Coordinates of C-alpha atoms in Angstrom, one line a residue:
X1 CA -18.9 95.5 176.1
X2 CA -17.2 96.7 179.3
X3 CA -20.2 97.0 182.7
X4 CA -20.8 100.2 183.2
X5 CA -19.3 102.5 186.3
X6 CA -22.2 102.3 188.3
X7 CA -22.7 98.1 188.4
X8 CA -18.8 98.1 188.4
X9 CA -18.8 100.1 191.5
X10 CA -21.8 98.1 192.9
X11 CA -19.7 95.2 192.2
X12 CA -16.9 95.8 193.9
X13 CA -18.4 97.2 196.9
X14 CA -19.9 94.0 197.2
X15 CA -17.2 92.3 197.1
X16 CA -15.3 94.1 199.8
X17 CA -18.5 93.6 202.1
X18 CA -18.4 90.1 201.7
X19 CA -14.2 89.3 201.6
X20 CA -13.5 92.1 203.8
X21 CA -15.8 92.9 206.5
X22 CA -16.4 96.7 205.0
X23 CA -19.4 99.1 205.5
X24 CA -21.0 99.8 202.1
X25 CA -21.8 103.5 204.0
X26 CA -18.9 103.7 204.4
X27 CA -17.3 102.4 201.3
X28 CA -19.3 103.2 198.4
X29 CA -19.6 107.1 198.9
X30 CA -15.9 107.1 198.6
X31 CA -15.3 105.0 195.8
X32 CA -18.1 107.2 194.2
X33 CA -16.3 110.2 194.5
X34 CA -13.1 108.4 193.6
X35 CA -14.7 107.2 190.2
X36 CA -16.5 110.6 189.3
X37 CA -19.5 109.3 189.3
X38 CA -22.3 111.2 190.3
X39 CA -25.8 112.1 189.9
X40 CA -28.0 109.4 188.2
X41 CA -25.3 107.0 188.0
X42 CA -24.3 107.5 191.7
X43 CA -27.8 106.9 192.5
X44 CA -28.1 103.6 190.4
X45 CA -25.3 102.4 191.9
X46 CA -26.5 103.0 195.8
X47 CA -29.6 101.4 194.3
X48 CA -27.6 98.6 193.3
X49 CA -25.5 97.8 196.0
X50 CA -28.2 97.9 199.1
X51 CA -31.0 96.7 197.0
X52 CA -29.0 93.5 196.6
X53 CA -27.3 93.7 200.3
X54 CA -30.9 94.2 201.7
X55 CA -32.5 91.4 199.0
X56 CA -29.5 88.9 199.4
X57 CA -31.5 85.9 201.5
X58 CA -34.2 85.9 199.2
X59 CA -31.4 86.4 196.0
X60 CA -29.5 82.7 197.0
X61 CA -32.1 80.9 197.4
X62 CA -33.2 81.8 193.8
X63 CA -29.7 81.6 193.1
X64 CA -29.2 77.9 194.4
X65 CA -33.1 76.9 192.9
X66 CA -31.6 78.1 189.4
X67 CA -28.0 76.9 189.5
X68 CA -29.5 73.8 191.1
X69 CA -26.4 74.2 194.1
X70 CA -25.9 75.8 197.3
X71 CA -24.7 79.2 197.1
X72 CA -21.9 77.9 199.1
X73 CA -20.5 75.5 196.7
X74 CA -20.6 78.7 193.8
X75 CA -17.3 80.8 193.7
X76 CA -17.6 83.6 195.9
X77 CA -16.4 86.2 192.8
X78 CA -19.4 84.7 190.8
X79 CA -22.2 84.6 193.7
X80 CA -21.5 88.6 193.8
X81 CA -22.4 89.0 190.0
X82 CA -25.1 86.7 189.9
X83 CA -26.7 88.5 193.7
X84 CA -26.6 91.6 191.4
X85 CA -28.1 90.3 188.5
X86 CA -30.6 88.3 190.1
X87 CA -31.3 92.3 192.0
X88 CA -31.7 94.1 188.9
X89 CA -33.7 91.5 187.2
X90 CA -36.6 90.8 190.0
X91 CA -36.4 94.5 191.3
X92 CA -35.6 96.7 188.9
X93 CA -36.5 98.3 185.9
X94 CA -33.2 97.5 184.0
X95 CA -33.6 95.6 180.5
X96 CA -33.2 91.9 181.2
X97 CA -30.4 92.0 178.5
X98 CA -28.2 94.9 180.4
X99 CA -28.8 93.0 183.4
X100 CA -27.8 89.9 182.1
X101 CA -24.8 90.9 179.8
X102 CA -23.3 93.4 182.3
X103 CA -23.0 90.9 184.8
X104 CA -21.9 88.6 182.9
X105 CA -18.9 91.1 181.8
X106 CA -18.3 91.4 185.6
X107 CA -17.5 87.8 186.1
X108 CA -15.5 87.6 183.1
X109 CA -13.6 90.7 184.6
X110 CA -13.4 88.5 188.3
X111 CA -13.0 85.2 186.7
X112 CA -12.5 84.1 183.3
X113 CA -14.7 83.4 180.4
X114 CA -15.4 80.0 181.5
X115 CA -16.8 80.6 184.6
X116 CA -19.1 83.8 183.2
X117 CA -20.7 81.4 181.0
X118 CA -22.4 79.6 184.5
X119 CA -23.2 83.3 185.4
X120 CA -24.5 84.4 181.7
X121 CA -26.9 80.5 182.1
X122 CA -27.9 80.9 185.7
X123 CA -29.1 84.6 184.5
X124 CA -31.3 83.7 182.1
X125 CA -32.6 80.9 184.1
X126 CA -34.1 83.2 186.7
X127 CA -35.3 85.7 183.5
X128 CA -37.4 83.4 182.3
X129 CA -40.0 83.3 185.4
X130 CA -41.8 86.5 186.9
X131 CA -40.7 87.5 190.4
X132 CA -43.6 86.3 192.0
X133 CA -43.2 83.0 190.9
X134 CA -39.7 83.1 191.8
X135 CA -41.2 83.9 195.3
X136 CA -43.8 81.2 195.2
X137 CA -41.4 78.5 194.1
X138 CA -38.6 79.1 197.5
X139 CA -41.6 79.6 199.7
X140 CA -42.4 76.0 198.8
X141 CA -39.1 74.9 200.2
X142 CA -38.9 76.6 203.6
X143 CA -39.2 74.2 206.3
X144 CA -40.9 76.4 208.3
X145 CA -43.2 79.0 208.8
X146 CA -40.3 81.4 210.2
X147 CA -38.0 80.0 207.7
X148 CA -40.7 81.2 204.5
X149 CA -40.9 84.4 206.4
X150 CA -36.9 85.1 206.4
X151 CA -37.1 83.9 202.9
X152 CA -39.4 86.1 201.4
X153 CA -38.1 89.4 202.9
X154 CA -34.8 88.4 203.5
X155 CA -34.0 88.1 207.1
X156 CA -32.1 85.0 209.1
X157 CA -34.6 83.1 211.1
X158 CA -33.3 83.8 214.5
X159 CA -33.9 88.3 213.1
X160 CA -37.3 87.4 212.5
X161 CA -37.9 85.5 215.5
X162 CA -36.2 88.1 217.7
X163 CA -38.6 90.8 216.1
X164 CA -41.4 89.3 217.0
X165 CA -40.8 89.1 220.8
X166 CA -39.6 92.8 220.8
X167 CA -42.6 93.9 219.5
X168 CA -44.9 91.1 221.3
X169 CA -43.4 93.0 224.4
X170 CA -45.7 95.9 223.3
X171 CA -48.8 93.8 222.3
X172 CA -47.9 94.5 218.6
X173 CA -46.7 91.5 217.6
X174 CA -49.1 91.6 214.4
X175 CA -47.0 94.2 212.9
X176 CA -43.7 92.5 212.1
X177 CA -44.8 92.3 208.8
X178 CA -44.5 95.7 208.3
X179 CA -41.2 96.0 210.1
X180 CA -39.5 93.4 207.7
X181 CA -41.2 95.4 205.1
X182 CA -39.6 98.5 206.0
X183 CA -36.0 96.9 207.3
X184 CA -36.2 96.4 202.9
X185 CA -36.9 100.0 202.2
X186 CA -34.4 102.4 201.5
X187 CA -34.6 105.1 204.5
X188 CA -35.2 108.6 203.9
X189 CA -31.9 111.2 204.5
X190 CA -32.6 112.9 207.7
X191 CA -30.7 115.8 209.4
X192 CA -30.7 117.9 211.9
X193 CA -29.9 121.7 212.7
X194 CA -27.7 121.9 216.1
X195 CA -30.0 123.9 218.0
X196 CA -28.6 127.0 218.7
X197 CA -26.3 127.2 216.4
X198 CA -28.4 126.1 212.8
X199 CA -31.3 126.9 211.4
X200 CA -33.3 124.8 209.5
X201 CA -32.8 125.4 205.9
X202 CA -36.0 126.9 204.1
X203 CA -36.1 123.7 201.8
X204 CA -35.6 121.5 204.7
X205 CA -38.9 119.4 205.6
X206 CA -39.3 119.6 209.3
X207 CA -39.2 115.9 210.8
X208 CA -42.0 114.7 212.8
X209 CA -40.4 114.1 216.3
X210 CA -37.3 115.7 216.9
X211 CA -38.0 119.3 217.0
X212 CA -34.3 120.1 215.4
X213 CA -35.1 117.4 212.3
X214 CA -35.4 117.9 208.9
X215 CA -35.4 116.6 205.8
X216 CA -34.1 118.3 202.5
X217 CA -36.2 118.1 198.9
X218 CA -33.4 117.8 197.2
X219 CA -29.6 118.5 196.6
X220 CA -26.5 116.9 198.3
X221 CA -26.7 116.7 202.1
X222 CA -22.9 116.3 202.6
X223 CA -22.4 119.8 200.8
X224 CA -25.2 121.2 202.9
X225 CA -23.3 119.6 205.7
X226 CA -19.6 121.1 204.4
X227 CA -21.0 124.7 203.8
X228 CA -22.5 124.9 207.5
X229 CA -19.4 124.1 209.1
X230 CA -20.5 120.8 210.6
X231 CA -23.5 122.2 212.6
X232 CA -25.6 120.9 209.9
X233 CA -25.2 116.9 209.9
X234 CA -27.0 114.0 208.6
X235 CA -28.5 111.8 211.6
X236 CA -31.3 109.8 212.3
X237 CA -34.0 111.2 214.0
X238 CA -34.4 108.2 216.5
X239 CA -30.4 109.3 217.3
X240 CA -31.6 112.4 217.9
X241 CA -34.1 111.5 220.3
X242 CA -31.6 109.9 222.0
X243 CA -29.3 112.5 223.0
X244 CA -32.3 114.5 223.4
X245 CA -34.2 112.2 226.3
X246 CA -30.9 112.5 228.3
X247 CA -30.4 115.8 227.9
X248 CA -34.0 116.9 228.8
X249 CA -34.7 113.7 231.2
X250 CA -34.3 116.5 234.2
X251 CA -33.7 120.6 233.8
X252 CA -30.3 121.0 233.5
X253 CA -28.7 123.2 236.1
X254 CA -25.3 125.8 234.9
X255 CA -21.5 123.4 235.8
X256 CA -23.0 120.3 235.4
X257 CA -20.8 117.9 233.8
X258 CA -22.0 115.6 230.9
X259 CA -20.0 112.3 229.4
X260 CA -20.6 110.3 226.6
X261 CA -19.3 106.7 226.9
X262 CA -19.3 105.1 224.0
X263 CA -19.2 108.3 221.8
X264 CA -18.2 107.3 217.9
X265 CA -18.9 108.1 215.9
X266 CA -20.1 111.5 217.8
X267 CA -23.6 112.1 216.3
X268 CA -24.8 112.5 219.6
X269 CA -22.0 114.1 221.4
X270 CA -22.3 116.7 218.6
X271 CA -26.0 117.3 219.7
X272 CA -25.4 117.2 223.8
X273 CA -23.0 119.7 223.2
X274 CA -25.3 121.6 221.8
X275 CA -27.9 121.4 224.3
X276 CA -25.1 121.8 227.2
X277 CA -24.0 125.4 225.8
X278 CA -27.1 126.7 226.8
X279 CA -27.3 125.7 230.3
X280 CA -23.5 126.3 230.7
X281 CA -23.3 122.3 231.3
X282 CA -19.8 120.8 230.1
X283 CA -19.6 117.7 227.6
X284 CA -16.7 115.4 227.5
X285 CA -16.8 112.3 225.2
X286 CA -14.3 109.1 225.1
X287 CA -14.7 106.3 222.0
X288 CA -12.1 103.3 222.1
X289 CA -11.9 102.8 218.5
X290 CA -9.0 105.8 217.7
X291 CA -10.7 106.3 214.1
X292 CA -14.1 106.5 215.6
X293 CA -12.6 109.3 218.3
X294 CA -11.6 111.4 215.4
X295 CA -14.9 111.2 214.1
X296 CA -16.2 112.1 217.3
X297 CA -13.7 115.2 217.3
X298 CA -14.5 116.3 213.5
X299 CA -18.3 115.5 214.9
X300 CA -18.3 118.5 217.7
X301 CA -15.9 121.0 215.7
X302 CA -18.3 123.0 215.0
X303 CA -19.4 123.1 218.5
X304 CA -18.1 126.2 220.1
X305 CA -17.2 124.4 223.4
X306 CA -13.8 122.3 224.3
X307 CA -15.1 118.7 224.5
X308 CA -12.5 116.7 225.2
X309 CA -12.1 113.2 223.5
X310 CA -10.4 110.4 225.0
X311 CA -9.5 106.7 223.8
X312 CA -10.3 104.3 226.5
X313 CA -12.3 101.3 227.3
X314 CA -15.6 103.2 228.3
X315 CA -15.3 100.9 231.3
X316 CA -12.3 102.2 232.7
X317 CA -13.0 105.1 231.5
X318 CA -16.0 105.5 233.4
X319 CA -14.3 103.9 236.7
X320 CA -11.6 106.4 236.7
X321 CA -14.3 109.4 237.9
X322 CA -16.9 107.7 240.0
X323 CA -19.4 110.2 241.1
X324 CA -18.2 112.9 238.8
X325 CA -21.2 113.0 235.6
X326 CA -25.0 114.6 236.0
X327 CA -25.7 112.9 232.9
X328 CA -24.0 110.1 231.2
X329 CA -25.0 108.5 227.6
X330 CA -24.3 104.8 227.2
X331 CA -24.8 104.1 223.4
X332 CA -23.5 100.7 223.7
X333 CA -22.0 98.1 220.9
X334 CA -24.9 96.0 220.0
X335 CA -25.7 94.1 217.1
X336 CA -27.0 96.9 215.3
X337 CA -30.1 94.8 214.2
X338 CA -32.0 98.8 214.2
X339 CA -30.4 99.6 212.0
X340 CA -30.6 97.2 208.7
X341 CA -32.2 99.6 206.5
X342 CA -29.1 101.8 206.6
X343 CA -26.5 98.5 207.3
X344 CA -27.8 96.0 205.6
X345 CA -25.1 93.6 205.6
X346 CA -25.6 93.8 209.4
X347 CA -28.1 90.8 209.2
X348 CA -25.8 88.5 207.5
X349 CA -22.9 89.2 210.0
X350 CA -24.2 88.9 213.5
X351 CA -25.6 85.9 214.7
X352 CA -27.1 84.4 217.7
X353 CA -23.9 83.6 219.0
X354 CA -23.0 87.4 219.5
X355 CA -25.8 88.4 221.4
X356 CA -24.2 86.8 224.9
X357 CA -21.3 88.7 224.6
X358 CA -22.4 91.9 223.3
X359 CA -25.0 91.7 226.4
X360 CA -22.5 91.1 229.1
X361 CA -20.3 93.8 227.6
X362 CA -23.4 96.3 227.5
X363 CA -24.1 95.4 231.5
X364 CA -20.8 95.8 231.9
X365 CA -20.9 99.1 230.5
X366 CA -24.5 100.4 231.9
X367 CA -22.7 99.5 235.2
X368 CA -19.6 101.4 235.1
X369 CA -21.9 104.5 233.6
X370 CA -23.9 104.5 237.2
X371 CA -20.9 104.1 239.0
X372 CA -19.6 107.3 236.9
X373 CA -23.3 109.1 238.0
X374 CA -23.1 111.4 240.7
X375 CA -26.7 111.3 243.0
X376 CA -29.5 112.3 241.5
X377 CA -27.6 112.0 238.1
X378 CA -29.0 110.5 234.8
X379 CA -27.9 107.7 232.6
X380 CA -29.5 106.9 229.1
X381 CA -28.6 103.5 228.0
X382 CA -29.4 103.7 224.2
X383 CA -29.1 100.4 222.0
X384 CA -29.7 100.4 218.5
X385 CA -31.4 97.1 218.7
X386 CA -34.8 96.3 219.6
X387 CA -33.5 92.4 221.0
X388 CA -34.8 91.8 224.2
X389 CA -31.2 90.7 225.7
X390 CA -29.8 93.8 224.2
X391 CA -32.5 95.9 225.7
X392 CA -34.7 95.0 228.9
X393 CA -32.9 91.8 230.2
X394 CA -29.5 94.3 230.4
X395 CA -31.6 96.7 232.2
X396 CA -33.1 94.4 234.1
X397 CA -29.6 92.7 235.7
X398 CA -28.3 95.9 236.7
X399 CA -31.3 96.9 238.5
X400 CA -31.7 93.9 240.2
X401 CA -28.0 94.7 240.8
X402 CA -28.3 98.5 242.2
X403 CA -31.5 97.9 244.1
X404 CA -33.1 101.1 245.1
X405 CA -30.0 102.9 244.4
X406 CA -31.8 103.1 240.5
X407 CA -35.2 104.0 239.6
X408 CA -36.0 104.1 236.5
X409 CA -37.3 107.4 234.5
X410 CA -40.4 107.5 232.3
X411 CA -38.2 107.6 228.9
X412 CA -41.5 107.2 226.9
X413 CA -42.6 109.9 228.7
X414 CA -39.9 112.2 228.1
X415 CA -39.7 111.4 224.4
X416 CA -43.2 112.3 224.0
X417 CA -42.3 116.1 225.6
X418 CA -40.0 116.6 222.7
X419 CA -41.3 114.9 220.0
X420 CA -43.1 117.8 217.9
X421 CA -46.3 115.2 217.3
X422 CA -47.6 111.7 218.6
X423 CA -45.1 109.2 219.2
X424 CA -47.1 106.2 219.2
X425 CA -44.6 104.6 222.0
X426 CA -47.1 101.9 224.1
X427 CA -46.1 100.6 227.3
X428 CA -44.0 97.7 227.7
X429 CA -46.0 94.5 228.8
X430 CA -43.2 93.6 231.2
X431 CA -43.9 97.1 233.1
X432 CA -40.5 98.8 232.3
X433 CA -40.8 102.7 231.2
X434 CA -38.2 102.3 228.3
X435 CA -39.0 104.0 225.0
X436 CA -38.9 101.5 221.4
X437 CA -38.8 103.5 218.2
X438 CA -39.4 101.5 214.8
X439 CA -38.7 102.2 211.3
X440 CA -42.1 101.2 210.4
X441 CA -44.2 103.3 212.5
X442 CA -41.7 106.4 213.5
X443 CA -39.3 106.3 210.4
X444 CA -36.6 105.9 212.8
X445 CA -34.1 103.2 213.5
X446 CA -35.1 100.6 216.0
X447 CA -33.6 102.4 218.7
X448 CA -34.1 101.7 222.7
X449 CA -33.8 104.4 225.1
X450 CA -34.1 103.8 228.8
X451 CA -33.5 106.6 231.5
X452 CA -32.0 106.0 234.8
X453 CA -31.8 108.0 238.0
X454 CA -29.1 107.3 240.4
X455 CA -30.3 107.9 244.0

């Protein structure tokens, strides 16, 4: 009995996530299409691979209770099958058999017969109990409150702890709950029509904020994408926004010029560019990363405007034309913690450790994007992270910083102009106008937009 395409494929995404540091969005739809697999069994194994990249905090520590060892101390190979068997057995609807047997071929596949006979026993360990008793028994060993939290929905500690004070920040620190519940549900596929030059198919759902959003019934977004020459594209509404608040923060006057820093990989650039055509407003766009850039270039090809794409440190780059931008978009590298329904190996990567670094870099780079400004110009600093050092203490610094040469912009504000119904943003407790979308409450990545006006 060979494991089918779909867990095989699961399998080995896995196990590039883990020994090489890959995206699984990025991965799997390629090694889909490289297999042939499509349809039901390209859906199972999606299912598959972020169901158990999503679940895989909660999947050790049933691991280690029924293998009675750390997850550490289990080869690497076998943890992989067992995380996907453990998956399809507590979350699924697959037979306890398939699920136990396929996995078990995959270790034999990855290891040898000898060590898929620990998978094939530590399997039907865990198929003996019910999931909620599997739930019940590693709540009992969590040390802490927090630590029975991350547990059971399968976030790190220091995730769930950072959560909490983002959204105790809006008095709302009673819903986290239902963010951790919705960080473990798989997002819906949202697009958008470049305004202007789209319209909204007549299957397409219209989204409830962005007013260029929707969301299809059915059928393959990337071929909707392909057959509308790029001007169709999957992105997240709260992206959208994003672009959006910038564009719209002030009207937009005919030569003004328009630069997006940290562009890859050119969701947003693609949408500015859009929005600039029709005020005769230039876009340029400059990503270090030189695989990101030419995402950013296939990104605004269906654009008809010249937005030229350079490769630079956005701090340089930014230095090298002070004055020179009416708007400037600051997307900056964070830790992407917004964003674990769509990147859920995200939460097993970053740690506390990064968020120093990644903050000084994103002051760094808020910094060089006012110096960039021209007066009277706007910057949008935009974090897909709703951590407090990612989003109001860098904000914070390089006010302090600028003095009155910043004010701040109502972003909440201006969000609520565009969105198409009621945004639900409340103000911040510490008094700053930024805007916080949530994926449990706007369907949106956790994405922070804050609006600056350089005097």
């Amino acid at each position: 009995m060979s494991a089918s395409a779909s867990r095989r494929i699961a399998y080995e995404t896995l196990r590039a996530v883990h020994e090489s540091d890959a995206y699984a969005n990025l991965l799997l739809p390629v090694s889909l299409a490289r297999a042939g697999v499509s349809g039901a069994d390209a859906a199972l194994a999606t299912e598959l691979t972020y169901g158990t990249l999503r679940r895989q905090g909660t999947y050790d520590a049933i691991i280690g209770v029924a293998a009675d060892r750390a997850v550490a101390d289990i080869d690497p190979a076998l943890v992989d099958a067992l995380r996907l068997g453990v998956h399809q057995l507590l979350s699924t609807r697959v037979a306890s058999h398939a699920a136990v047997n396929e996995s078990v071929e995959l270790a034999r596949a990855a290891a040898g017969r000898g060590p898929s006979g620990f998978v094939n026993a530590v399997l039907r360990r865990v198929s003996r109990d019910t999931p909620g008793e599997w739930m019940a028994r590693i709540a009992e060993g969590a040390r802490s409150d927090d630590e029975r939290i991350g547990l059971l929905t399968s976030h790190p500690v220091w995730v769930v702890r950072a959560f909490r004070r983002a959204l105790a920040a809006e008095g709302r620190a009673d819903e986290l709950d239902a963010l951790l519940a919705a960080d473990n549900a798989a997002p819906a596929v949202t697009m958008i029509a470049l305004p202007g030059l789209a319209d909204r198919p007549a299957d397409g759902r219209a989204t409830p904020l962005s007013p260029f959003g929707f969301r299809s019934e059915g059928g393959d977004p990337e071929a909707t994408v392909a057959a509308s020459d790029g001007r169709i594209r999957v992105q997240d509404e709260g992206s959208q926004l994003a672009a959006l608040a910038l564009a719209r923060a002030l009207p937009a006057k005919a030569g003004e010029r328009w630069l997006d820093l940290c562009a890859g990989p050119g969701g947003k650039t693609a949408l500015l560019a859009a929005e600039a055509l029709k005020v005769d407003a230039r876009v340029e766009a400059n990503e270090i990363v030189p695989a990101r850039a030419g995402l950013v270039r296939k990104a605004v090809a269906g654009v008809p405007m010249e937005v030229p794409v350079s490769e630079e440190d956005g701090r340089s780059r930014a230095a090298r034309d002070p004055g020179a931008y009416d708007r400037v978009l600051v997307d900056a590298p964070c830790t992407g913690l917004g964003a674990l329904r769509r990147r859920p190996e995200a939460r097993w990567r970053k740690t506390p450790a990064d968020v120093p670094e990644l903050a000084s870099l994103q002051r760094e780079l808020l910094d060089a994007a006012l110096v960039a400004c021209a007066p009277g110009g706007v910057v949008a600093y935009v974090t897909c992270s709703p951590h407090l050092a990612e989003t109001t203490a860098v904000v914070a610094d390089v006010r302090a910083s600028w003095g009155d040469a910043v004010e701040e912009l109502p972003a909440r504000d201006v969000i609520a102009g565009i969105a198409s119904s009621r945004t639900d943003l409340p103000a911040q407790t510490d008094g700053t106008l930024r805007a916080q979308l949530w994926p449990h409450r706007h369907g949106t990545d956790a994405m922070s937009i804050t609006l600056l006006r350089k005097a």
